[in-house]
Coordinates of C-alpha atoms in Angstrom, one line a residue:
M1 CA 15.4 -44.3 1.7
T2 CA 16.3 -41.6 4.2
S3 CA 16.6 -38.0 3.2
C4 CA 20.3 -38.0 4.0
A5 CA 20.9 -41.0 1.7
L6 CA 18.9 -39.2 -1.0
W7 CA 21.0 -36.0 -0.7
S8 CA 24.1 -38.1 -0.8
L9 CA 23.0 -39.8 -4.1
L10 CA 22.1 -36.4 -5.5
K11 CA 25.6 -35.1 -4.7
E12 CA 27.2 -38.1 -6.4
L13 CA 24.9 -37.4 -9.4
C14 CA 26.1 -33.7 -9.5
Q15 CA 29.8 -35.0 -9.3
G16 CA 29.1 -37.4 -12.1
L17 CA 27.5 -34.8 -14.3
L18 CA 30.5 -32.6 -13.9
K19 CA 32.8 -35.4 -15.0
V20 CA 30.8 -36.0 -18.1
L21 CA 30.8 -32.3 -18.8
R22 CA 34.6 -32.1 -18.5
R23 CA 35.1 -35.0 -20.9
S24 CA 32.4 -34.5 -23.5
D25 CA 32.5 -32.0 -26.4
H26 CA 29.1 -33.0 -27.9
P27 CA 26.7 -30.1 -27.5
L28 CA 23.5 -32.2 -27.1
C29 CA 25.2 -34.3 -24.4
Q30 CA 26.4 -31.2 -22.7
S31 CA 23.1 -29.3 -22.8
T32 CA 21.3 -32.4 -21.4
C33 CA 23.7 -32.7 -18.5
L34 CA 23.4 -29.0 -17.8
E35 CA 19.7 -29.0 -17.8
T36 CA 19.8 -31.8 -15.1
L37 CA 22.4 -29.9 -13.2
R38 CA 20.3 -26.7 -13.4
I39 CA 17.4 -28.5 -11.7
L40 CA 19.6 -30.0 -9.1
S41 CA 21.3 -26.7 -8.4
R42 CA 18.1 -25.2 -6.9
D43 CA 18.7 -27.4 -3.8
K44 CA 21.4 -25.9 -1.5
R45 CA 22.0 -29.3 0.1
V46 CA 23.4 -31.0 -3.0
L47 CA 25.7 -28.3 -4.4
G48 CA 29.0 -29.3 -2.8
P49 CA 30.7 -30.7 -5.9
V50 CA 29.6 -27.7 -8.1
T51 CA 30.8 -25.0 -5.6
T52 CA 34.5 -25.9 -5.9
K53 CA 37.0 -24.0 -8.1
E54 CA 37.0 -26.9 -10.5
G55 CA 33.2 -26.9 -10.7
I56 CA 32.9 -23.2 -11.2
L57 CA 35.7 -23.1 -13.9
T58 CA 33.9 -26.1 -15.8
L59 CA 30.6 -24.1 -15.9
A60 CA 32.4 -20.9 -16.8
G61 CA 34.1 -22.7 -19.7
L62 CA 30.8 -24.0 -21.0
A63 CA 29.4 -20.6 -20.7
R64 CA 32.2 -19.3 -22.8
I65 CA 33.2 -16.8 -20.1
H66 CA 36.9 -15.8 -20.5
V67 CA 38.4 -16.4 -17.1
V68 CA 41.7 -14.5 -17.0
G69 CA 44.7 -16.1 -15.4
H70 CA 43.6 -19.7 -15.6
D71 CA 44.8 -22.5 -18.0
G72 CA 43.2 -22.8 -21.4
E73 CA 43.0 -20.8 -24.6
P74 CA 40.4 -18.1 -24.8
L75 CA 37.1 -19.6 -25.8
E76 CA 35.4 -18.5 -29.0
E77 CA 31.7 -17.5 -29.0
A78 CA 29.2 -20.1 -29.7
Q79 CA 28.3 -20.5 -33.4
S80 CA 25.5 -23.0 -33.8
A81 CA 22.1 -23.0 -32.1
E82 CA 23.2 -26.2 -30.1
E83 CA 26.4 -24.5 -28.9
E84 CA 24.2 -21.5 -27.8
R85 CA 21.9 -23.7 -25.9
V86 CA 24.9 -25.0 -24.0
V87 CA 26.0 -21.5 -23.1
V88 CA 22.6 -20.5 -21.9
E89 CA 22.2 -23.6 -19.8
A90 CA 25.7 -23.2 -18.2
L91 CA 24.8 -19.5 -17.4
K92 CA 21.6 -20.6 -15.8
C93 CA 23.5 -23.2 -13.7
L94 CA 26.0 -20.5 -12.6
C95 CA 23.1 -18.1 -11.6
N96 CA 21.5 -20.9 -9.5
V97 CA 24.8 -21.9 -7.9
V98 CA 26.0 -18.4 -7.1
F99 CA 22.6 -17.5 -5.7
N100 CA 22.4 -20.5 -3.4
S101 CA 26.0 -21.0 -2.2
V102 CA 28.3 -18.7 -0.3
P103 CA 31.4 -20.8 -1.2
A104 CA 30.5 -20.5 -4.8
Q105 CA 30.2 -16.7 -4.4
Q106 CA 33.8 -16.7 -2.9
V107 CA 35.1 -18.9 -5.8
G108 CA 33.5 -16.6 -8.3
A109 CA 35.2 -13.6 -6.8
D110 CA 38.5 -15.5 -6.6
V111 CA 38.5 -16.5 -10.3
K112 CA 37.2 -13.0 -11.3
L113 CA 34.1 -14.4 -13.0
A114 CA 32.5 -10.9 -13.0
E115 CA 35.5 -9.5 -14.9
G116 CA 35.1 -12.3 -17.5
L117 CA 31.5 -11.3 -17.9
C118 CA 32.4 -7.7 -18.5
A119 CA 34.4 -8.8 -21.6
R120 CA 31.1 -10.1 -23.0
L121 CA 29.0 -6.9 -22.3
P122 CA 29.9 -5.0 -25.5
S123 CA 28.3 -7.8 -27.6
V124 CA 25.3 -8.3 -25.4
S125 CA 22.7 -6.5 -27.7
S126 CA 23.9 -8.3 -30.8
S127 CA 24.3 -11.8 -29.4
H128 CA 21.7 -14.5 -28.7
H129 CA 19.1 -12.8 -26.4
E130 CA 19.2 -15.4 -23.6
V131 CA 23.0 -15.4 -23.6
G132 CA 23.0 -11.6 -23.0
L133 CA 20.1 -11.9 -20.5
F134 CA 21.6 -14.4 -18.3
S135 CA 25.1 -12.9 -18.5
L136 CA 23.7 -9.7 -17.1
R137 CA 21.7 -11.6 -14.5
L138 CA 24.8 -13.4 -13.3
L139 CA 26.7 -10.1 -13.2
F140 CA 23.8 -8.7 -11.0
L141 CA 24.0 -11.7 -8.7
L142 CA 27.8 -11.4 -8.2
S143 CA 27.5 -7.6 -7.6
A144 CA 24.6 -8.0 -5.2
L145 CA 26.2 -10.7 -3.0
R146 CA 29.8 -9.5 -3.0
T147 CA 30.8 -5.9 -2.0
D148 CA 34.4 -6.6 -3.2
V149 CA 33.1 -7.6 -6.6
R150 CA 31.0 -4.4 -6.7
G151 CA 34.0 -2.2 -6.0
M152 CA 36.1 -4.0 -8.6
L153 CA 33.5 -3.6 -11.3
Q154 CA 33.2 0.1 -10.5
K155 CA 36.8 1.0 -10.3
E156 CA 38.7 -1.5 -12.4
A157 CA 36.4 -3.3 -14.9
G158 CA 34.7 -0.2 -16.2
A159 CA 31.3 -1.9 -15.7
V160 CA 29.4 1.4 -15.3
R161 CA 30.4 2.6 -18.8
L162 CA 29.7 -0.9 -20.3
L163 CA 26.3 -1.2 -18.8
T164 CA 25.5 2.5 -19.8
D165 CA 26.4 1.5 -23.4
I166 CA 24.0 -1.5 -23.2
L167 CA 21.2 0.8 -22.1
E168 CA 21.8 3.3 -24.9
R169 CA 21.7 0.5 -27.5
T170 CA 18.7 -1.4 -26.1
L171 CA 16.6 1.8 -25.5
D172 CA 17.7 3.4 -28.8
V173 CA 18.9 6.6 -27.2
R174 CA 19.6 9.4 -29.6
W175 CA 21.5 12.4 -28.0
V176 CA 20.4 15.9 -29.0
G177 CA 22.4 17.6 -26.2
P178 CA 25.2 16.8 -23.8
Y179 CA 22.9 14.8 -21.5
E180 CA 19.5 15.3 -23.3
A181 CA 18.0 12.4 -25.3
E182 CA 15.6 12.9 -28.1
A183 CA 12.1 12.7 -26.8
P184 CA 10.1 9.5 -28.0
K185 CA 7.7 10.4 -30.8
P186 CA 4.0 9.9 -30.0
E187 CA 3.7 7.2 -32.7
A188 CA 6.8 5.3 -31.6
L189 CA 6.4 1.6 -30.8
P190 CA 6.8 0.5 -27.2
I191 CA 10.1 -1.1 -26.2
S192 CA 10.4 -4.7 -27.4
S193 CA 10.0 -7.3 -24.7
E194 CA 13.5 -8.6 -25.4
N195 CA 15.1 -5.1 -25.1
N196 CA 13.0 -4.4 -22.0
E197 CA 14.3 -7.6 -20.3
L198 CA 18.0 -6.7 -21.2
A199 CA 17.5 -3.1 -19.9
M200 CA 16.0 -4.3 -16.6
E201 CA 18.9 -6.6 -15.9
A202 CA 21.4 -3.9 -16.8
L203 CA 19.5 -1.4 -14.5
K204 CA 19.7 -3.9 -11.6
A205 CA 23.4 -4.5 -12.1
L206 CA 24.1 -0.7 -12.3
F207 CA 22.1 -0.2 -9.2
N208 CA 24.4 -2.5 -7.3
I209 CA 27.6 -1.1 -8.7
T210 CA 26.6 2.6 -8.1
M211 CA 25.8 1.7 -4.4
S212 CA 29.5 2.2 -3.9
D213 CA 30.8 5.7 -3.2
S214 CA 29.9 8.0 -6.2
S215 CA 31.1 11.2 -4.7
D216 CA 34.1 11.6 -7.0
E217 CA 33.2 14.5 -9.3
D218 CA 35.4 13.1 -12.0
N219 CA 32.7 10.5 -12.5
D220 CA 30.0 13.2 -13.0
H221 CA 30.0 12.9 -16.7
Q222 CA 29.2 9.1 -16.6
L223 CA 26.6 9.5 -13.9
R224 CA 24.9 12.4 -15.7
L225 CA 24.7 10.2 -18.8
I226 CA 23.0 7.6 -16.7
A227 CA 20.6 10.3 -15.4
G228 CA 19.8 11.4 -19.0
I229 CA 19.2 7.7 -20.0
M230 CA 16.9 7.3 -17.0
R231 CA 14.9 10.4 -17.9
H232 CA 14.5 8.9 -21.5
L233 CA 13.4 5.6 -20.0
L234 CA 10.8 7.2 -17.8
M235 CA 9.3 8.8 -21.0
L236 CA 9.1 5.4 -22.7
K237 CA 6.2 2.8 -22.7
T238 CA 6.4 -1.1 -22.8
H239 CA 3.9 -3.5 -24.0
T240 CA 2.0 -3.7 -20.7
E241 CA 1.3 -1.3 -17.9
D242 CA 2.8 -3.6 -15.3
K243 CA 6.1 -3.8 -17.3
T244 CA 6.2 0.0 -17.6
E245 CA 5.7 0.3 -13.8
E246 CA 8.5 -2.3 -13.2
A247 CA 10.8 -0.3 -15.5
H248 CA 9.9 2.9 -13.7
S249 CA 10.7 1.2 -10.3
H250 CA 14.1 0.1 -11.3
T251 CA 14.8 3.6 -12.8
I252 CA 13.8 5.3 -9.6
N253 CA 16.0 2.9 -7.5
L254 CA 19.1 3.8 -9.7
L255 CA 18.3 7.5 -9.7
S256 CA 18.3 7.3 -5.9
N257 CA 22.0 6.1 -6.0
L258 CA 23.2 9.0 -8.1
P259 CA 24.6 12.2 -6.5
V260 CA 21.8 14.6 -6.0
R261 CA 23.8 17.3 -7.9
C262 CA 23.5 15.1 -11.1
L263 CA 19.7 15.1 -11.0
D264 CA 19.5 18.6 -12.6
V265 CA 19.8 16.5 -15.9
L266 CA 16.1 15.4 -15.3
I267 CA 14.9 19.0 -15.7
D268 CA 17.5 20.8 -17.7
I269 CA 16.3 20.1 -21.2
P270 CA 17.4 23.1 -23.4
V271 CA 16.4 21.6 -26.8
Q272 CA 12.9 20.5 -25.9
G273 CA 12.3 23.5 -23.6
G274 CA 10.6 23.8 -20.3
M275 CA 8.1 26.0 -18.3
E276 CA 8.7 29.7 -17.8
T277 CA 7.2 29.5 -14.3
Y278 CA 10.0 27.3 -13.2
G279 CA 13.0 29.0 -14.8
G280 CA 12.5 27.3 -18.1
K281 CA 13.0 23.8 -16.6
N282 CA 11.2 20.7 -18.0
M283 CA 9.0 19.1 -15.3
D284 CA 7.6 16.2 -17.4
V285 CA 9.7 13.6 -15.5
V286 CA 8.9 15.1 -12.2
Q287 CA 5.2 14.7 -12.9
I288 CA 5.9 11.1 -14.0
L289 CA 7.5 10.5 -10.6
L290 CA 4.6 12.1 -8.7
D291 CA 2.1 9.9 -10.6
F292 CA 4.2 6.9 -9.9
M293 CA 4.2 7.7 -6.2
E294 CA 0.4 8.1 -6.1
K295 CA -0.1 4.8 -7.9
R296 CA 2.0 3.1 -5.3
I297 CA 0.1 4.7 -2.5
D298 CA -3.2 3.7 -4.1
K299 CA -2.1 0.0 -4.3
G300 CA -2.0 0.0 -0.5
T301 CA 0.6 -2.9 -0.2
N302 CA 4.4 -3.2 0.0
Y303 CA 4.9 0.4 0.9
K304 CA 8.4 0.0 2.3
E305 CA 9.9 -1.4 -0.9
G306 CA 7.5 0.0 -3.4
L307 CA 7.0 3.5 -2.1
T308 CA 9.9 4.7 0.1
P309 CA 12.4 4.9 -2.8
V310 CA 10.4 7.3 -4.9
L311 CA 9.6 9.3 -1.7
S312 CA 13.3 9.5 -0.8
L313 CA 14.2 10.5 -4.4
M314 CA 11.6 13.3 -4.6
T315 CA 12.6 14.5 -1.1
E316 CA 16.3 14.8 -1.8
S317 CA 15.8 16.3 -5.3
S318 CA 13.4 18.9 -3.8
R319 CA 15.8 19.7 -1.0
Y320 CA 18.7 20.3 -3.5
H321 CA 16.9 21.7 -6.6
R322 CA 14.6 24.7 -5.9
E323 CA 12.6 24.3 -9.2
I324 CA 11.7 20.7 -8.5
R325 CA 10.6 21.7 -4.9
R326 CA 8.5 24.5 -6.2
Y327 CA 6.7 22.3 -8.8
L328 CA 6.0 19.5 -6.3
K329 CA 4.8 22.0 -3.7
A330 CA 2.3 23.3 -6.3
Q331 CA 1.0 19.9 -7.1
V332 CA 1.0 18.4 -3.6
L333 CA 0.4 21.3 -1.4
P334 CA -1.5 23.9 -3.3
P335 CA -2.7 27.0 -1.3
L336 CA -5.3 26.0 1.2
K337 CA -8.9 27.1 0.8
D338 CA -11.2 24.5 2.3
V339 CA -10.2 23.5 5.9
K340 CA -13.6 22.0 7.0
E341 CA -12.2 18.4 6.7
R342 CA -9.2 16.9 8.5
P343 CA -6.0 16.9 6.4
E344 CA -6.0 13.1 6.3
I345 CA -9.5 12.8 4.9
G346 CA -10.0 13.0 1.1
C347 CA -8.5 11.7 -2.1
T348 CA -5.9 14.4 -3.0
V349 CA -2.2 13.6 -2.9
R350 CA -1.9 15.7 0.2
N351 CA -4.6 13.7 1.9
K352 CA -2.9 10.4 1.0
L353 CA 0.5 11.6 2.2
V354 CA -0.9 12.9 5.5
R355 CA -2.5 9.5 6.2
L356 CA 0.9 7.9 5.7
M357 CA 2.4 10.2 8.4
T358 CA 0.7 7.9 11.0
H359 CA 1.5 4.6 9.2
V360 CA 2.6 1.7 11.4
D361 CA 5.9 1.2 9.3
M362 CA 8.4 3.7 10.6
A363 CA 10.2 4.0 7.3
V364 CA 7.0 4.8 5.5
K365 CA 5.9 7.2 8.1
Q366 CA 9.2 9.1 8.2
G367 CA 9.4 9.1 4.4
A368 CA 6.0 10.8 3.9
A369 CA 6.6 13.2 6.8
E370 CA 10.0 14.2 5.5
F371 CA 8.8 14.8 2.0
L372 CA 6.1 17.2 3.1
F373 CA 8.4 18.8 5.6
V374 CA 10.9 19.6 2.7
L375 CA 8.1 20.9 0.5
C376 CA 7.2 23.3 3.4
K377 CA 10.9 24.4 3.3
E378 CA 11.3 22.7 6.7
S379 CA 9.2 25.3 8.4
V380 CA 7.2 23.9 11.4
D381 CA 4.5 26.5 11.0
N382 CA 3.9 25.7 7.3
L383 CA 3.9 21.9 8.0
L384 CA 1.4 22.2 10.7
K385 CA -0.8 24.3 8.5
Y386 CA -1.1 21.5 5.9
T387 CA -1.1 18.4 8.2
G388 CA -2.2 19.5 11.8
Y389 CA -0.1 19.0 14.9
G390 CA -1.3 15.5 15.6
N391 CA -0.1 14.0 12.2
A392 CA 3.2 15.9 12.4
A393 CA 4.1 15.1 16.0
G394 CA 6.2 12.1 15.2
L395 CA 8.5 14.0 12.8
L396 CA 8.7 17.0 15.1
M397 CA 9.6 14.8 18.1
A398 CA 12.4 13.1 16.1
R399 CA 13.7 16.4 14.9
G400 CA 13.5 18.2 18.3
L401 CA 11.1 20.7 16.8
L402 CA 8.0 20.2 19.0
A403 CA 8.5 23.8 20.2
G404 CA 8.5 25.1 16.6
G405 CA 11.2 26.5 14.4
R406 CA 12.9 25.2 11.2
G407 CA 15.1 22.4 10.0
E408 CA 18.8 22.8 9.2
T409 CA 18.5 23.2 5.4
Q410 CA 18.6 26.7 4.0
Y411 CA 16.0 27.6 1.5
S412 CA 15.2 30.7 -0.6
S413 CA 13.5 33.6 1.2
D414 CA 10.3 33.7 -0.9
E415 CA 7.3 33.2 1.2
D416 CA 4.0 31.5 0.4
S417 CA 0.9 33.6 0.7
D418 CA -2.2 32.3 2.3
T419 CA -5.6 32.5 0.4
E420 CA -8.3 34.8 1.7
E421 CA -10.4 31.8 2.5
Y422 CA -7.6 30.3 4.8
K423 CA -6.9 33.7 6.4
S424 CA -10.7 34.1 7.4
A425 CA -10.9 30.5 8.7
K426 CA -7.5 30.4 10.5
P427 CA -8.8 31.6 14.0
F428 CA -11.3 28.7 14.1
I429 CA -8.8 25.9 13.1
N430 CA -8.0 23.3 15.7
P431 CA -4.2 23.2 15.4
I432 CA -4.1 19.6 16.6
T433 CA -6.5 18.2 13.9
G434 CA -5.8 20.9 11.3
H435 CA -9.4 21.7 10.5
I436 CA -12.4 23.6 11.7
E437 CA -14.4 21.6 14.3
L438 CA -18.0 22.1 15.0
P439 CA -18.5 23.4 18.6
M440 CA -18.9 20.5 21.0
P441 CA -21.3 20.5 23.9
N442 CA -19.6 21.2 27.2
P443 CA -20.0 18.2 29.4
M444 CA -19.5 20.1 32.6
E445 CA -22.0 22.8 31.8
E446 CA -24.8 21.3 34.0
M447 CA -22.4 20.0 36.8
T448 CA -22.2 21.6 40.2
E449 CA -18.9 22.7 41.6
E450 CA -18.8 19.6 43.8
Q451 CA -19.3 17.2 40.8
K452 CA -16.6 19.0 38.9
E453 CA -14.2 18.6 41.8
Y454 CA -15.0 15.0 42.2
E455 CA -14.5 14.2 38.4
A456 CA -11.1 16.2 38.6
Q457 CA -10.0 14.1 41.6
K458 CA -11.0 10.9 39.9
L459 CA -9.0 11.8 36.7
V460 CA -5.9 12.6 38.8
K461 CA -6.1 9.3 40.6
M462 CA -6.5 7.4 37.2
I463 CA -3.5 9.1 35.7
D464 CA -1.5 8.5 39.0
E465 CA -2.3 4.8 38.8
L466 CA -1.5 4.4 35.2
S467 CA 1.9 6.2 35.8
R468 CA 2.7 4.0 38.7
K469 CA 2.1 0.9 36.6
E470 CA 4.2 2.6 33.9
L471 CA 1.4 2.2 31.3
I472 CA 1.7 5.8 30.6
R473 CA 4.6 8.3 31.2
P474 CA 3.6 12.0 31.4
M475 CA 5.9 14.0 29.2
G476 CA 6.8 17.7 28.6
V477 CA 8.7 19.7 26.1
R478 CA 12.1 21.1 26.9
K479 CA 13.2 24.6 25.8
D480 CA 15.1 23.0 22.8
G481 CA 11.8 21.4 21.6
T482 CA 12.6 17.8 22.6
L483 CA 10.5 15.6 24.9
A484 CA 11.4 14.8 28.5
P485 CA 9.7 13.4 31.6
L486 CA 7.1 16.0 32.8
G487 CA 8.9 16.8 36.1
E488 CA 12.2 17.4 34.3
A489 CA 10.6 19.6 31.6
I490 CA 8.8 21.7 34.2
H491 CA 12.0 22.2 36.2
E492 CA 13.9 23.3 33.1
C493 CA 11.3 25.7 31.9
S494 CA 10.7 27.2 35.4
P495 CA 12.0 30.8 36.0
P496 CA 15.0 31.1 38.3
P497 CA 14.1 31.9 41.9
S498 CA 14.1 35.6 42.6
S499 CA 16.7 37.3 44.7
D500 CA 15.8 37.9 48.4
S501 CA 17.5 41.2 48.3
D502 CA 15.3 44.3 48.9
S503 CA 17.8 46.5 47.1
D504 CA 16.8 48.3 43.9

């Protein structure tokens, strides 16, 4: 049998299963058909019959999703274990179909499947675990794959509030202040695996929905509540270290979507108190973010997806919140004392970040450089002190700061003082490498003048040949700090010709 004939038969099987599902009201028959359909729905090539409006509405009905505006009485929630199994299998089928089929995504948007799911969200924590789990997963898929559904969920369906309520219930949040959750007790049990699963799916759906414009200050209360819950989640533990790291990863992704002004909730903890050095702000969560970042660096893989979100979050929060920047500066860039080694050599957080400044992935390289630049209050001189010119060149070129200066953000006027060790070593530091180099023997010391001239001419010829073949392109720095071809840069920086007049 050819593959085309096989796919045709499988499509017919899908069509037949749908017919049986529309006619039968026996839970065992329904669950068996749905299990078969779930397996078939993993293959995009046989999904045709299921991706129609009729097919989606059939599955939605079996999943007990109230689809507004279509024929039929509102369906009651499943009562028996057999009926719940039907609901779960129908939800799994819908997840597969929506994920694998663009037409199904369009039909789901047309029949307002996401709106029907929102009606179920208030009972997610109290219903059968898998019903709640796959309802949230389907909501996540719909919001991830359709921007119009995302906007509707945010503006019309009130999904942000509904998902926030789910997080409060599953994480057992107890408020002790406007946006301050009670700290978990040392003897508290880890989050149960079921509640953790529900929370992760709710976080993923919230991430999609909050990707829409969140600049409206009228939403600040709801967004600050989310930030407070995220702070609470970062303080919690799950049954395994991997699950805890996964929870922290989703939390950081969601925090990155929130307006940076709302992140003050992470450190403004009046009831539990903070550190006098940082204006009474609580830095526990900032330290957790820093530890998370270092773990991701140490893993050495998947930097783009695993590391850049936390780098971006700490960069923007440091740029906007002075206390966060001051704390992170103290942890990442403490006052320099030993400058005998290159900045990228060693096992400190600074060393690890400086190594990333020359990473092959542009997003990773820019993320690490931007974070350190903000910690230095966007001062080129301060950045070079901690990284060396060679490591910072990429950022400075992109910012047009090769000639020095500052970035555009305004920071407080307090200045960092250098240690006595650094002050005494500073005259001997190589600004390119950022460390003290041992004196190198002069290779021209024993050459005659004729040999020196010969080597110089040889070097000029080599550079000229490479330039002609366009293997290299000599560059210079303009007055504004940006790069330009060497001839153009020299011409721009040359003094204007003097006047021929002899008059005084």
